[in-house]
mmCIF file of C-alpha atoms and ligand atoms in Angstrom:
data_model
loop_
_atom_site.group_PDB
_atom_site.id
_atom_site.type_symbol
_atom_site.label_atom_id
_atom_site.label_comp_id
_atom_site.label_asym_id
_atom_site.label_seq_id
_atom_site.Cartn_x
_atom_site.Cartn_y
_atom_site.Cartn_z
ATOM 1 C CA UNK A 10 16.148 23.169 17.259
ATOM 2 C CA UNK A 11 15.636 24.783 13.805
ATOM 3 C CA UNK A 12 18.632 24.347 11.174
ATOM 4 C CA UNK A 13 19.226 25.717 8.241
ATOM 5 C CA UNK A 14 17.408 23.849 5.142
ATOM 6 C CA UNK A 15 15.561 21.056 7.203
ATOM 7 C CA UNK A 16 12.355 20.338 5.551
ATOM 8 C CA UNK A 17 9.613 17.180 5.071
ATOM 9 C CA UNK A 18 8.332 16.606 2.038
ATOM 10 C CA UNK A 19 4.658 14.617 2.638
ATOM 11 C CA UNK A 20 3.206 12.573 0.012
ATOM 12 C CA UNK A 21 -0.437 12.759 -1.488
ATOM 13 C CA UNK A 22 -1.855 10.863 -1.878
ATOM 14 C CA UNK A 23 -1.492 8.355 1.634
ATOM 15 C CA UNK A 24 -3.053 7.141 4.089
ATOM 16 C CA UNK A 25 -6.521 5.818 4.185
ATOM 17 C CA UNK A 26 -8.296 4.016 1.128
ATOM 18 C CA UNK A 27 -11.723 3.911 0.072
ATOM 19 C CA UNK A 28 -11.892 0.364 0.565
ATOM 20 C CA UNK A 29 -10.196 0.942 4.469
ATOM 21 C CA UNK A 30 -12.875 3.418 4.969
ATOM 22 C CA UNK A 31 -15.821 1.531 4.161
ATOM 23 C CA UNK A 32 -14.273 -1.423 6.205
ATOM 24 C CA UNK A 33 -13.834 -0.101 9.413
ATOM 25 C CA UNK A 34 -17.068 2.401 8.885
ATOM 26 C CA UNK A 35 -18.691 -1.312 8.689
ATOM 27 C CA UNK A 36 -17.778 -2.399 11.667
ATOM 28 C CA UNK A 37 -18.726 0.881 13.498
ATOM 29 C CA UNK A 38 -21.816 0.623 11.679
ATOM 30 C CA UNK A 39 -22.486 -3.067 12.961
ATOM 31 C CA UNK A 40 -21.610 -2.130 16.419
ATOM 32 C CA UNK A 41 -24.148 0.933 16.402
ATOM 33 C CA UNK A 42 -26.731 -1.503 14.866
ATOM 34 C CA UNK A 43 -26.245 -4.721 16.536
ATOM 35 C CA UNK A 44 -24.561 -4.169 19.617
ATOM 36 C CA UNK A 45 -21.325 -5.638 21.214
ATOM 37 C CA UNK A 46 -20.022 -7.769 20.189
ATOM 38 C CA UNK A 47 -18.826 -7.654 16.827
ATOM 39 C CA UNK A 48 -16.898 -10.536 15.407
ATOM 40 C CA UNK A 49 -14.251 -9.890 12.906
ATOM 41 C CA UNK A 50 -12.324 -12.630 11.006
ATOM 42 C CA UNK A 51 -9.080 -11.580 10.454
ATOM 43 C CA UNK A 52 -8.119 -8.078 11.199
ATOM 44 C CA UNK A 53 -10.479 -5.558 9.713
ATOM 45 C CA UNK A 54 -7.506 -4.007 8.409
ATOM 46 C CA UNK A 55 -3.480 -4.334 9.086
ATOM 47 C CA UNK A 56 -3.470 -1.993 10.965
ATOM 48 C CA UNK A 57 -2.287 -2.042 14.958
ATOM 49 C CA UNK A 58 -3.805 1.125 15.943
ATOM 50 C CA UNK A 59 -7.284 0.472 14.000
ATOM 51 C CA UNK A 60 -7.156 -2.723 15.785
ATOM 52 C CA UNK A 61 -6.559 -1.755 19.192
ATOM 53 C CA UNK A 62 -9.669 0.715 18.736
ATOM 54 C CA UNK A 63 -12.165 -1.318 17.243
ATOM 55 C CA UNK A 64 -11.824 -3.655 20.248
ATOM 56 C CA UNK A 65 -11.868 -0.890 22.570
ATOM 57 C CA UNK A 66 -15.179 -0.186 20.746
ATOM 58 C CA UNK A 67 -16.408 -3.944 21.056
ATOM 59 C CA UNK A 68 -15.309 -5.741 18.710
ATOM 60 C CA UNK A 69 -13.495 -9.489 18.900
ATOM 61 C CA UNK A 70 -11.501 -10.294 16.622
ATOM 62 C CA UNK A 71 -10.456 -13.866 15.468
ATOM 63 C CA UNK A 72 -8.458 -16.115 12.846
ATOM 64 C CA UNK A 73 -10.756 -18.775 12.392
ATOM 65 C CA UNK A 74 -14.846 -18.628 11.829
ATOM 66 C CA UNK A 75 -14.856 -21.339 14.090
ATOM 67 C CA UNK A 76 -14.156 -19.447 17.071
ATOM 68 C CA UNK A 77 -17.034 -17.230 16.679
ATOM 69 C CA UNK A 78 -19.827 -18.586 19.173
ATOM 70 C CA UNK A 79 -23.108 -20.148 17.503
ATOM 71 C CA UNK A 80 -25.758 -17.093 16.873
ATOM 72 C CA UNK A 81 -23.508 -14.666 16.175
ATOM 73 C CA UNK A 82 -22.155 -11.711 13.595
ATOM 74 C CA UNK A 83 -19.270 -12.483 11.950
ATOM 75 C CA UNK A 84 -17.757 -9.966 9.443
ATOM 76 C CA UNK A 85 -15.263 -10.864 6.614
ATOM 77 C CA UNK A 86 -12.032 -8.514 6.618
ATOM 78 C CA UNK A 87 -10.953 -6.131 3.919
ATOM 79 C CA UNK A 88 -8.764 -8.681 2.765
ATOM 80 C CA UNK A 89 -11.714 -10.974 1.471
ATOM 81 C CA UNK A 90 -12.196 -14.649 1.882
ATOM 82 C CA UNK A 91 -12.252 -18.155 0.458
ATOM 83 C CA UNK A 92 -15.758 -19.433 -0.893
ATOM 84 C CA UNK A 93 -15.433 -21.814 1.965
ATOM 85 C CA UNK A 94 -15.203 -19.513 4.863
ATOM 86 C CA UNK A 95 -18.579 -18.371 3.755
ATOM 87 C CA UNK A 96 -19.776 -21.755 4.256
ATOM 88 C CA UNK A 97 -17.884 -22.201 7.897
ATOM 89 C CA UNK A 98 -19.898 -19.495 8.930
ATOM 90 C CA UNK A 99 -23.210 -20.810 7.341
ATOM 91 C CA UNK A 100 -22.019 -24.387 8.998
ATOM 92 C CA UNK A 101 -21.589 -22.392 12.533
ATOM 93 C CA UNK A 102 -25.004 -20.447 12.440
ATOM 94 C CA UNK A 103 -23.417 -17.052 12.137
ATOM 95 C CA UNK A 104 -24.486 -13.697 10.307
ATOM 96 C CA UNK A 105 -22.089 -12.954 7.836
ATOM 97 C CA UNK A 106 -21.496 -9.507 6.586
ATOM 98 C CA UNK A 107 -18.284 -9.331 3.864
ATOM 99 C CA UNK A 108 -16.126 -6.454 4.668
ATOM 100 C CA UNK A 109 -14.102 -7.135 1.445
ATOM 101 C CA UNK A 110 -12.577 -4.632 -0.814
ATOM 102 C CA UNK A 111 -14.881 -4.083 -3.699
ATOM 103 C CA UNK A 112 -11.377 -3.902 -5.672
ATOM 104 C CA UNK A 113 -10.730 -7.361 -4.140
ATOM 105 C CA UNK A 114 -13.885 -8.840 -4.965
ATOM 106 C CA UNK A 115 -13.548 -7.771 -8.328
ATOM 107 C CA UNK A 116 -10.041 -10.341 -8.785
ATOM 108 C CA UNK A 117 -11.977 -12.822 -6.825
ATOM 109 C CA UNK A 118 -14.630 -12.745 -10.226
ATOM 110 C CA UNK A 119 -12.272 -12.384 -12.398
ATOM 111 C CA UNK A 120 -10.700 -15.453 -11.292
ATOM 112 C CA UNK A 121 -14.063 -17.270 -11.301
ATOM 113 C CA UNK A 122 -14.650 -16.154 -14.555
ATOM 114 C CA UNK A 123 -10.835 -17.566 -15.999
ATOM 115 C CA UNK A 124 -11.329 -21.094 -14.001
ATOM 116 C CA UNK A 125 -14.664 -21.745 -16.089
ATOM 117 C CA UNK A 126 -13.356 -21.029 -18.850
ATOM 118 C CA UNK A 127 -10.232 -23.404 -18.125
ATOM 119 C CA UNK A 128 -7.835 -21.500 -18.325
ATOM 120 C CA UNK A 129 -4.240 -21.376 -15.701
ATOM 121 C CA UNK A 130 -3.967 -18.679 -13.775
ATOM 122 C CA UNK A 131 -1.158 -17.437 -12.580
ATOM 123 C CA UNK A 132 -1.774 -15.447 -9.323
ATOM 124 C CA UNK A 133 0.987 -12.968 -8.584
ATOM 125 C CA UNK A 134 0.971 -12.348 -4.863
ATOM 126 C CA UNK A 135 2.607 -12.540 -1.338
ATOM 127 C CA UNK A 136 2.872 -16.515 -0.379
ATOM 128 C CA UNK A 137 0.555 -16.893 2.853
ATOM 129 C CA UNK A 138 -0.776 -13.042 2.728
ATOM 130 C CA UNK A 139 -4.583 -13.088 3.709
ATOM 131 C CA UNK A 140 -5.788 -11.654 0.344
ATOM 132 C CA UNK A 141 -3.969 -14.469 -2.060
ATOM 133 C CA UNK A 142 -5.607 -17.269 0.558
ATOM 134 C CA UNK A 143 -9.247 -15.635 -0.391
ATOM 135 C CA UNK A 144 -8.746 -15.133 -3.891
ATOM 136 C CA UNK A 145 -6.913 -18.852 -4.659
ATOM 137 C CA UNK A 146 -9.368 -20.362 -2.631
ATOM 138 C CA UNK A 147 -12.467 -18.796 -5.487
ATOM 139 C CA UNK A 148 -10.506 -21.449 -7.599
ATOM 140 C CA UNK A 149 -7.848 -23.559 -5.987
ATOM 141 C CA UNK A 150 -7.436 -26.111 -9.042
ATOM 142 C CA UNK A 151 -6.548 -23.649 -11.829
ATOM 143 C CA UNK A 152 -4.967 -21.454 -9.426
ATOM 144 C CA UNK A 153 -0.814 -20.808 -9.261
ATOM 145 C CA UNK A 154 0.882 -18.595 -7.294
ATOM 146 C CA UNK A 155 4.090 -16.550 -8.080
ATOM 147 C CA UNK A 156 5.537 -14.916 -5.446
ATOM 148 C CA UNK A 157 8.066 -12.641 -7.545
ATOM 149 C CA UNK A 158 10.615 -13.546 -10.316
ATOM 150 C CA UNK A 159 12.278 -15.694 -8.987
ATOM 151 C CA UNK A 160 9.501 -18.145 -8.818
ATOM 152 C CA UNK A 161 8.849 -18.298 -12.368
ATOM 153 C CA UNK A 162 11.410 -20.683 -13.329
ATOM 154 C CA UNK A 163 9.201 -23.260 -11.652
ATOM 155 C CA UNK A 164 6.064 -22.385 -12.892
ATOM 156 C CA UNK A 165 4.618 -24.907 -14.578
ATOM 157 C CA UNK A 166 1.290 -24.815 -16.769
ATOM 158 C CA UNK A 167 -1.378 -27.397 -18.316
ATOM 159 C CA UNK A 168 -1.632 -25.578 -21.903
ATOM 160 C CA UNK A 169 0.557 -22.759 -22.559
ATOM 161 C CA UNK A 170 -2.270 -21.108 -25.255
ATOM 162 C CA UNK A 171 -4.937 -20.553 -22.097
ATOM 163 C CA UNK A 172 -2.783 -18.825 -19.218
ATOM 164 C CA UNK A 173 -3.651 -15.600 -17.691
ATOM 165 C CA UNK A 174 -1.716 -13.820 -14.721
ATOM 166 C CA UNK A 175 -3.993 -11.628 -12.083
ATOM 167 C CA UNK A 176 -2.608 -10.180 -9.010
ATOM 168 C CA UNK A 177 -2.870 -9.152 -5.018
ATOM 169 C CA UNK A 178 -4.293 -5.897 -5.238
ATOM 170 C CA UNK A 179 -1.104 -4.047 -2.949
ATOM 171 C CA UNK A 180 1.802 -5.133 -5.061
ATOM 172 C CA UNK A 181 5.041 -2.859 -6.153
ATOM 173 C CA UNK A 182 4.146 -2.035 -9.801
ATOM 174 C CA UNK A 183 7.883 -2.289 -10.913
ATOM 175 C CA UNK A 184 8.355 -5.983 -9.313
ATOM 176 C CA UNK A 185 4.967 -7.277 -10.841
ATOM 177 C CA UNK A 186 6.018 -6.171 -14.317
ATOM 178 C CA UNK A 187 9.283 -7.640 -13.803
ATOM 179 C CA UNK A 188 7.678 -10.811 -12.839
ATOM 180 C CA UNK A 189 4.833 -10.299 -15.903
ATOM 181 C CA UNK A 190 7.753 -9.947 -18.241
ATOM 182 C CA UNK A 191 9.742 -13.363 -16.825
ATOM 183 C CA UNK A 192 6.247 -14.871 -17.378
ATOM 184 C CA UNK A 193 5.408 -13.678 -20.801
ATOM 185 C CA UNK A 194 9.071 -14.942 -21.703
ATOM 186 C CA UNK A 195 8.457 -18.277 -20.843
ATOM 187 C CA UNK A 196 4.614 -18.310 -22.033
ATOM 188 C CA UNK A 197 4.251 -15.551 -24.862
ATOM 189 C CA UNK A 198 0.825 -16.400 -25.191
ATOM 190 C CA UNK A 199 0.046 -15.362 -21.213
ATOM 191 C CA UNK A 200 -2.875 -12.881 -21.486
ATOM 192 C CA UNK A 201 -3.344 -9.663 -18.658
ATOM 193 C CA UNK A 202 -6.159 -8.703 -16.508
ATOM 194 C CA UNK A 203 -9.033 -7.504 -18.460
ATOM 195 C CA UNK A 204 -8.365 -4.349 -15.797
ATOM 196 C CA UNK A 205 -5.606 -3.621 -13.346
ATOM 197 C CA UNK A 206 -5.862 -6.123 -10.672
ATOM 198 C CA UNK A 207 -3.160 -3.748 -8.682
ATOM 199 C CA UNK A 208 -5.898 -1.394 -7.017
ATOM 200 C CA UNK A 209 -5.750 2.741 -7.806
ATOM 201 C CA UNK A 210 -4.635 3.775 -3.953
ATOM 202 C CA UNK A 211 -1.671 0.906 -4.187
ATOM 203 C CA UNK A 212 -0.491 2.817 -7.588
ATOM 204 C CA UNK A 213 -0.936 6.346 -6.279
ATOM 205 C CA UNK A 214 0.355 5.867 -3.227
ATOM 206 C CA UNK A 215 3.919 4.348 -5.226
ATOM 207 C CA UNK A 216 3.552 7.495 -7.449
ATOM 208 C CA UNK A 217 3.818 9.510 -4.854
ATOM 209 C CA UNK A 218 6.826 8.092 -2.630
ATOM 210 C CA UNK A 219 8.802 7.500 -5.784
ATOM 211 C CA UNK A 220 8.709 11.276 -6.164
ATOM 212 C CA UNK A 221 10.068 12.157 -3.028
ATOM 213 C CA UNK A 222 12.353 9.286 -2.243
ATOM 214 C CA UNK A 223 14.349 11.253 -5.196
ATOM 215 C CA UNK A 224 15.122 13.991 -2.873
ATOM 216 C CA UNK A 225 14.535 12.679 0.433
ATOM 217 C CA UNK A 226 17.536 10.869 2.177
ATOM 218 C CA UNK A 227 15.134 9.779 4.458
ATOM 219 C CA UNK A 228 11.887 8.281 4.089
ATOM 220 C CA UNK A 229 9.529 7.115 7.227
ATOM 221 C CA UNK A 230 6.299 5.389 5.947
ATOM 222 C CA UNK A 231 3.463 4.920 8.768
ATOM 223 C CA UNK A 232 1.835 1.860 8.404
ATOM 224 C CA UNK A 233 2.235 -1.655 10.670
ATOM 225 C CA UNK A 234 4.257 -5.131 9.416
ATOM 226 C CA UNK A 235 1.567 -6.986 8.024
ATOM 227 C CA UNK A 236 0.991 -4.365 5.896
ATOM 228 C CA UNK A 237 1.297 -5.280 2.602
ATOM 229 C CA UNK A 238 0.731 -1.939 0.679
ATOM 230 C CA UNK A 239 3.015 0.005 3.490
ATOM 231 C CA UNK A 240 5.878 -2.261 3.007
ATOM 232 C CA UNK A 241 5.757 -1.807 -0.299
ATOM 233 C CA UNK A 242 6.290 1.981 0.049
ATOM 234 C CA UNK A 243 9.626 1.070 2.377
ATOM 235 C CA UNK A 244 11.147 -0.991 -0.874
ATOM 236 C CA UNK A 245 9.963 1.896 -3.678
ATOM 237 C CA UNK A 246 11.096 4.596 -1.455
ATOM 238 C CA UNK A 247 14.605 2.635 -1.184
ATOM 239 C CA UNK A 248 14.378 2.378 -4.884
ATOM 240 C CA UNK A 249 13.596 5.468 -5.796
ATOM 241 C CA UNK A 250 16.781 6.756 -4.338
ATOM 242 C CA UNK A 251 16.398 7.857 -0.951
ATOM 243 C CA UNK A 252 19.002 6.246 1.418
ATOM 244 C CA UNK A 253 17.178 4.716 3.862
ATOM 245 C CA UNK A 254 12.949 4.025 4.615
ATOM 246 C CA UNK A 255 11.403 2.785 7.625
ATOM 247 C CA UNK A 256 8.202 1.336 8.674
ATOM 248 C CA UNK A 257 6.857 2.643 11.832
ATOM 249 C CA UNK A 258 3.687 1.964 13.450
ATOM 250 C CA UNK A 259 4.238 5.205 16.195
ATOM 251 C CA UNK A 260 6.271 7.999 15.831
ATOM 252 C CA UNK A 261 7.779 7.090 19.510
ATOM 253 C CA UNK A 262 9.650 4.115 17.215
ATOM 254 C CA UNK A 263 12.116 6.563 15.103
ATOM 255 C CA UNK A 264 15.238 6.563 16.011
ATOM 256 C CA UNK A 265 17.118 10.073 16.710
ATOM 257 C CA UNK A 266 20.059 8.475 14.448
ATOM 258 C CA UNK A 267 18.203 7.966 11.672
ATOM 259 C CA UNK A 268 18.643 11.746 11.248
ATOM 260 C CA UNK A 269 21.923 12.085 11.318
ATOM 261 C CA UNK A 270 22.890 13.983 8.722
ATOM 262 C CA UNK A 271 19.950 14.365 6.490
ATOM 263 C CA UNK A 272 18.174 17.617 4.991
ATOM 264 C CA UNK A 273 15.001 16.243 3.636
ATOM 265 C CA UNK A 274 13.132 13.476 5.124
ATOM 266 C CA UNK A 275 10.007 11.871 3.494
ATOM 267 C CA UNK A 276 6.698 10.885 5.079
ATOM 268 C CA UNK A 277 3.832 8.970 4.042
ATOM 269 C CA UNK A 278 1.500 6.585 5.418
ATOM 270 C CA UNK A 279 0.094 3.138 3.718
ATOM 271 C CA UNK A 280 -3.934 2.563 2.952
ATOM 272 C CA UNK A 281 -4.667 1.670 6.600
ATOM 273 C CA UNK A 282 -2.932 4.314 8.423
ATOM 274 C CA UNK A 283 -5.254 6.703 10.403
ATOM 275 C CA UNK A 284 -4.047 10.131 9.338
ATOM 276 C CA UNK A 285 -3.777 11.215 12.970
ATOM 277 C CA UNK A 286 -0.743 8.771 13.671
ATOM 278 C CA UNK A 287 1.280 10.458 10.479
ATOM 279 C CA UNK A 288 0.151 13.952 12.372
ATOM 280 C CA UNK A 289 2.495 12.548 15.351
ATOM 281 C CA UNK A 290 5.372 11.520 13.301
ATOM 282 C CA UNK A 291 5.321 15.575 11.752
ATOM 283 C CA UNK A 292 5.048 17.255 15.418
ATOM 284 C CA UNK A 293 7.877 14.774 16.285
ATOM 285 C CA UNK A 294 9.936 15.774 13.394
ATOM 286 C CA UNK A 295 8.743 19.609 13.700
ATOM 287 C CA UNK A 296 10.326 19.173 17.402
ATOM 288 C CA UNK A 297 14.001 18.411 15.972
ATOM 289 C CA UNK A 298 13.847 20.911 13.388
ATOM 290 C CA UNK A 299 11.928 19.545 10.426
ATOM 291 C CA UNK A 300 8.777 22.083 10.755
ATOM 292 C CA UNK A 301 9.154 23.160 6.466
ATOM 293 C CA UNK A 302 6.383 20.995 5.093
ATOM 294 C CA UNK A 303 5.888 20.265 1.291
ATOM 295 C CA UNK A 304 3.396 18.490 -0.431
ATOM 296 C CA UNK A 305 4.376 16.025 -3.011
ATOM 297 C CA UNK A 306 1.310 15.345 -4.925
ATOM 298 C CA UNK A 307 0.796 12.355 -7.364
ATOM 299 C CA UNK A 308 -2.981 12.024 -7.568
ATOM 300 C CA UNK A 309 -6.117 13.319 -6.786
ATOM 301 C CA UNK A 310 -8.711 10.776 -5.088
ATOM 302 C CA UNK A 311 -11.923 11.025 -5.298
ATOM 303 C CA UNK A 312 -13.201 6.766 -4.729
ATOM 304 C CA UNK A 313 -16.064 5.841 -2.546
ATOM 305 C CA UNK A 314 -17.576 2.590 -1.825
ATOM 306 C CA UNK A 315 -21.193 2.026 0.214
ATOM 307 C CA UNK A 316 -20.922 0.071 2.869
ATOM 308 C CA UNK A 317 -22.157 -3.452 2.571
ATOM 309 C CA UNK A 318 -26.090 -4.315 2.027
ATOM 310 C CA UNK A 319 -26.894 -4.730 5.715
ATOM 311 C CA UNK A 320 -25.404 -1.872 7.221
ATOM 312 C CA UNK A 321 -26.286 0.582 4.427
HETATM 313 C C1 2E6 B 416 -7.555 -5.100 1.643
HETATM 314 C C2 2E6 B 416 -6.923 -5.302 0.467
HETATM 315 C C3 2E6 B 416 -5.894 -4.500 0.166
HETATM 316 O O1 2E6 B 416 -1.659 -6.030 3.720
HETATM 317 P P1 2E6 B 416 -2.499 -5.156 2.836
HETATM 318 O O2 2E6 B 416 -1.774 -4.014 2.275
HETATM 319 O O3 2E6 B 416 -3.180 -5.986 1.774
HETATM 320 O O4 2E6 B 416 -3.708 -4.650 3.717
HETATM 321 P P2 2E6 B 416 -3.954 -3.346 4.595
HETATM 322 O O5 2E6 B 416 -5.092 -3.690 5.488
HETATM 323 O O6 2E6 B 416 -2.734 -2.803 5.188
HETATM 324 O O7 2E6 B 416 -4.435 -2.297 3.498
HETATM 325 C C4 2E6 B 416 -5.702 -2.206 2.990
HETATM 326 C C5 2E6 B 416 -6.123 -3.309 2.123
HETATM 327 C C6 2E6 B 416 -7.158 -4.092 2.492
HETATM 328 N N1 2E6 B 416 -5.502 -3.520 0.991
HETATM 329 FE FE1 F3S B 417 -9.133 -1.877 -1.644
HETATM 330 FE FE2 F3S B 417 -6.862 -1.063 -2.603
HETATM 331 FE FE3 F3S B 417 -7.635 -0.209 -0.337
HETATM 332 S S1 F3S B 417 -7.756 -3.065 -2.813
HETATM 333 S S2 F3S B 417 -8.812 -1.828 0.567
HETATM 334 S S3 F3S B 417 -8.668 0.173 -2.265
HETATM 335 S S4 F3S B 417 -5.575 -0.709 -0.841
#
């Protein structure tokens, strides 16, 4: 059913990250090299589908390093870990291989780095996301985490002239600088990130919905719950201006009444979200009408990462 002025407006970039890539190519990689199975701490990503066929494929995943049986491979999620996983895993005999963002690893040094040197940090981040538990745990005793704004009223600090903030790597740019700029008013000497801690695809991907939630009443983000980076898209698409956003995993979970009413509707996808499950969600719009496609394009990417030593 074609009507007049329907159209989708599909943001680049979305979608998959180089740090996504390299993490599930890892444990593809393992499986071709070592056999099933493959044990993965944590899922490799937050992502349902990439879940559901990476076990499909072989591979087991777990919460804790303790489930993995004596002998084994273990690999490290996207997400990173604590110093002391890495030693659970020496402690149970395992192989470790560290899927972990090189973008992650990098906040994980520069919060080393900080700790030695004394100073507070302040670790803007998601209370109890995996990523904040990996990077706080590289320095748990200088380490404090703000989970927004409103948490800054109780921040409290040793010495007010060595505090630095860093930050989860799949924030909303807006909210951190909100919360950098309730921080810096209540500790003007607070120093940043040598670099942005808030990784490239995070930013572009914002860039991008923010353009189209402009014009789009609607916006439908792919990307699964615990996905930090895709919820994020929901609350700047909301914020950009477009009247609602919703996060599906499937395009068999939109609702029909969610069009009611609206022209343009906006898709994108977060940095875990196989491209072919956005595909879906565009035939299922195409089938009610919504078969005009326009690129909105914020960025060009071009980042790669190897895989990790061992597989490479
Ligand atoms: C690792 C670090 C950052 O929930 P979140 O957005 O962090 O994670 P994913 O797996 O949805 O996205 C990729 C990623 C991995 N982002
Ligand atoms: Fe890394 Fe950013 Fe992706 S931290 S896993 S490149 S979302």
């Amino acid at each position: 059913m074609k009507s007049e002025g329907k159209k989708v407006l599909l943001a680049a970039p979305r979608g998959f990250c180089a740090g996504v890539v390299r993490a599930i190519r890892a444990v593809e990689k393992a499986l071709e090299k070592y056999g099933a199975p493959i044990y993965v701490r944590h899922e490799i990503v937050h992502n349902k589908y990439v879940v559901q066929s990476l076990e499909k494929q072989g591979a087991i995943f777990v919460e804790q390093t303790e489930e993995v049986p004596p002998g084994n491979i273990v690999m490290f999620s996207a997400h990173g870990v604590a110093p002391v996983v890495h030693e659970e895993a020496a402690r149970g005999n395992l192989t470790a291989i560290d899927a972990t963002c090189p973008l992650v690893t990098k906040v994980h040094k520069e919060a080393v780095r900080f700790a030695k040197e004394d100073y507070d940090i302040l670790l803007i981040g998601h209370e109890g996301h995996e990523e904040v538990i990996g990077t706080s745990g590289e320095a748990p005793d200088h380490i404090t985490l703000v989970d927004g704004p409103s948490d800054v009223a109780k921040v409290e600090v040793r010495d007010e002239s060595k505090v630095v903030w860093l930050s989860q790597t799949t924030l909303s740019v807006d909210e951190t600088m909100e919360t950098v700029d309730a921080l810096k008013e209540k500790f003007p000497q607070l120093i940043s990130p040598p670099s942005d801690d808030i990784c490239y695809a995070t930013q572009n991907r914002q860039l991008a919905v923010k353009q189209m939630g402009a014009e789009a009443e609607l916006v439908i983000v792919v990307g699964s719950r615990n996905s930090s980076n895709s919820v994020r898209l929901v609350e700047v698409a909301k914020l950009a201006g477009s009247r609602e956003a919703y996060l599906v995993d499937f395009a068999d979970e939109i609702d029909e009444a969610w069009l009611e009413g609206v022209t343009t509707v906006g898709v994108t996808s977060g940095a875990s979200v196989p491209e072919a499950l956005v595909d879906q969600v565009l035939e299922w719009l195409a089938e009610r009408g919504y078969d005009d496609v326009e690129m909105i394009t914020a960025a060009v990417e071009q980042q790669k990462f190897a895989l990790p030593r061992e597989l490479s």
